[in-house]
Amino acid sequence: MAERINVLFIAPKQPPCVRQIVNDLRSKQELVEGRIEIVRPFDSNIVAVCNDEGLINGMPFNRELNNGTFIFGPMFLCKERLGEDGYQLDGLNETELVRYQKRFEKPEVLVNWGGHYMALPMALFSEDLGPDL
């Protein structure tokens, strides 16, 4: 039976939640709704796994990561480690889950401010502005 790991799942316009998934490619692709891309925005072995074609497929904006990368569509956070067969993805421990739940707890919207894109907390905008700013 395949190993199960805990990841922090982050969907657009939603707070993050812990998901337990089978540690295989198919489960990861199902979670991000397509081909996976690994983004390394943190100064650690924590990585974001997102849909490789989220933007071009018209998926909604999700979050801005530490390195200024905008993520479109669902993503999850996990750990990356160098194993015998190259890099492998592993689950997060309880401390890491809590830390990154706090970091991503507020859903964001993407705004164009004078030709510059930035992510702002969704709570700053009223519901009547519509779902896609």
Short mmCIF file of C-alpha atoms in Angstrom, two decimals:
data_model
loop_
_atom_site.label_atom_id
_atom_site.label_comp_id
_atom_site.label_asym_id
_atom_site.label_seq_id
_atom_site.Cartn_x
_atom_site.Cartn_y
_atom_site.Cartn_z
CA MET A 1 0.00 0.00 0.00
CA ALA A 2 1.28 3.48 -0.88
CA GLU A 3 2.45 5.87 1.80
CA ARG A 4 0.05 8.65 2.85
CA ILE A 5 1.33 12.14 3.68
CA ASN A 6 -0.15 15.28 5.23
CA VAL A 7 -0.11 18.35 3.00
CA LEU A 8 -1.53 21.84 3.40
CA PHE A 9 -4.12 22.32 0.67
CA ILE A 10 -4.85 25.90 -0.39
CA ALA A 11 -7.72 26.61 -2.79
CA PRO A 12 -8.51 30.01 -4.31
CA LYS A 13 -10.66 32.22 -2.06
CA GLN A 14 -10.52 29.65 0.77
CA PRO A 15 -8.51 29.28 3.97
CA PRO A 16 -6.00 26.42 3.92
CA CYS A 17 -6.81 22.95 5.24
CA VAL A 18 -4.85 19.81 5.99
CA ARG A 19 -5.34 16.94 3.56
CA GLN A 20 -3.94 13.45 3.74
CA ILE A 21 -3.06 12.11 0.30
CA VAL A 22 -1.40 9.07 -1.18
CA ASN A 23 2.21 10.02 -1.97
CA ASP A 24 2.03 9.34 -5.71
CA LEU A 25 1.89 11.45 -8.86
CA ARG A 26 -1.76 10.72 -9.61
CA SER A 27 -2.98 11.95 -6.20
CA LYS A 28 -0.93 15.12 -6.52
CA GLN A 29 -2.29 15.80 -10.00
CA GLU A 30 -5.86 15.26 -8.80
CA LEU A 31 -5.35 17.75 -5.97
CA VAL A 32 -4.13 20.53 -8.30
CA GLU A 33 -6.49 19.52 -11.14
CA GLY A 34 -3.79 18.85 -13.73
CA ARG A 35 -0.05 18.57 -14.34
CA ILE A 36 2.03 19.53 -11.33
CA GLU A 37 4.67 22.22 -11.04
CA ILE A 38 6.96 22.52 -8.03
CA VAL A 39 7.71 26.07 -6.87
CA ARG A 40 10.43 26.79 -4.31
CA PRO A 41 9.44 30.14 -2.73
CA PHE A 42 10.75 29.60 0.79
CA ASP A 43 14.22 29.51 2.36
CA SER A 44 13.66 25.91 3.41
CA ASN A 45 12.73 22.54 1.98
CA ILE A 46 9.03 23.49 1.95
CA VAL A 47 7.66 23.68 -1.61
CA ALA A 48 4.40 24.69 -3.24
CA VAL A 49 2.91 22.23 -5.71
CA CYS A 50 0.49 23.82 -8.17
CA ASN A 51 -1.10 23.29 -11.58
CA ASP A 52 1.54 23.80 -14.25
CA GLU A 53 -1.02 25.41 -16.56
CA GLY A 54 -3.22 27.19 -14.00
CA LEU A 55 -2.86 30.64 -15.55
CA ILE A 56 -3.24 29.64 -19.20
CA ASN A 57 -6.21 27.40 -18.36
CA GLY A 58 -8.02 30.34 -16.76
CA MET A 59 -7.99 29.04 -13.20
CA PRO A 60 -8.78 31.66 -10.54
CA PHE A 61 -6.02 33.51 -8.70
CA ASN A 62 -5.04 31.80 -5.46
CA ARG A 63 -2.10 33.39 -3.59
CA GLU A 64 1.16 35.27 -4.00
CA LEU A 65 4.17 33.38 -2.68
CA ASN A 66 7.22 34.83 -0.92
CA ASN A 67 9.23 35.12 -4.13
CA GLY A 68 6.59 37.20 -5.95
CA THR A 69 5.18 34.23 -7.82
CA PHE A 70 1.43 34.36 -8.43
CA ILE A 71 -0.36 31.00 -8.19
CA PHE A 72 -3.54 30.34 -10.16
CA GLY A 73 -5.70 27.36 -9.24
CA PRO A 74 -5.34 25.03 -6.27
CA MET A 75 -1.99 24.31 -4.65
CA PHE A 76 -0.59 22.41 -1.71
CA LEU A 77 2.51 22.71 0.45
CA CYS A 78 4.77 19.81 1.33
CA LYS A 79 8.47 19.05 1.89
CA GLU A 80 11.06 18.20 -0.71
CA ARG A 81 14.01 15.97 0.09
CA LEU A 82 16.81 14.37 -1.83
CA GLY A 83 16.37 10.61 -1.77
CA GLU A 84 18.01 7.66 -3.44
CA ASP A 85 16.01 8.23 -6.63
CA GLY A 86 16.38 12.02 -6.75
CA TYR A 87 14.07 14.60 -5.22
CA GLN A 88 10.98 13.30 -3.49
CA LEU A 89 7.99 14.98 -1.86
CA ASP A 90 7.11 14.27 1.76
CA GLY A 91 4.43 15.39 4.17
CA LEU A 92 4.54 18.28 6.61
CA ASN A 93 4.80 17.80 10.36
CA GLU A 94 2.37 19.42 12.81
CA THR A 95 4.61 22.46 13.46
CA GLU A 96 4.98 23.14 9.73
CA LEU A 97 1.26 22.71 9.11
CA VAL A 98 0.39 25.27 11.82
CA ARG A 99 3.06 27.72 10.63
CA TYR A 100 1.91 27.75 7.02
CA GLN A 101 -1.80 27.70 7.91
CA LYS A 102 -1.18 31.02 9.65
CA ARG A 103 0.87 32.36 6.73
CA PHE A 104 -1.86 31.59 4.16
CA GLU A 105 -4.98 31.90 6.35
CA LYS A 106 -6.36 34.95 4.52
CA PRO A 107 -7.53 34.43 0.93
CA GLU A 108 -6.15 37.00 -1.51
CA VAL A 109 -7.26 38.81 -4.64
CA LEU A 110 -5.00 39.98 -7.44
CA VAL A 111 -5.26 43.69 -8.27
CA ASN A 112 -3.68 45.86 -10.94
CA TRP A 113 -2.46 49.06 -9.31
CA GLY A 114 -1.17 51.43 -11.98
CA GLY A 115 0.21 48.64 -14.13
CA HIS A 116 1.69 46.71 -11.19
CA TYR A 117 0.04 43.52 -9.99
CA MET A 118 -0.17 42.79 -6.29
CA ALA A 119 -2.05 40.43 -4.03
CA LEU A 120 -4.17 41.91 -1.27
CA PRO A 121 -6.30 40.25 1.43
CA MET A 122 -9.75 39.48 0.09
CA ALA A 123 -11.28 40.91 3.28
CA LEU A 124 -10.37 44.45 2.10
CA PHE A 125 -12.94 44.19 -0.71
CA SER A 126 -16.70 44.08 -0.44
CA GLU A 127 -18.64 41.17 -1.93
CA ASP A 128 -20.45 43.42 -4.42
CA LEU A 129 -17.26 43.98 -6.42
CA GLY A 130 -17.70 40.53 -7.92
CA PRO A 131 -15.58 37.38 -7.84
CA ASP A 132 -12.90 38.45 -10.34
CA LEU A 133 -11.30 41.82 -9.68
#
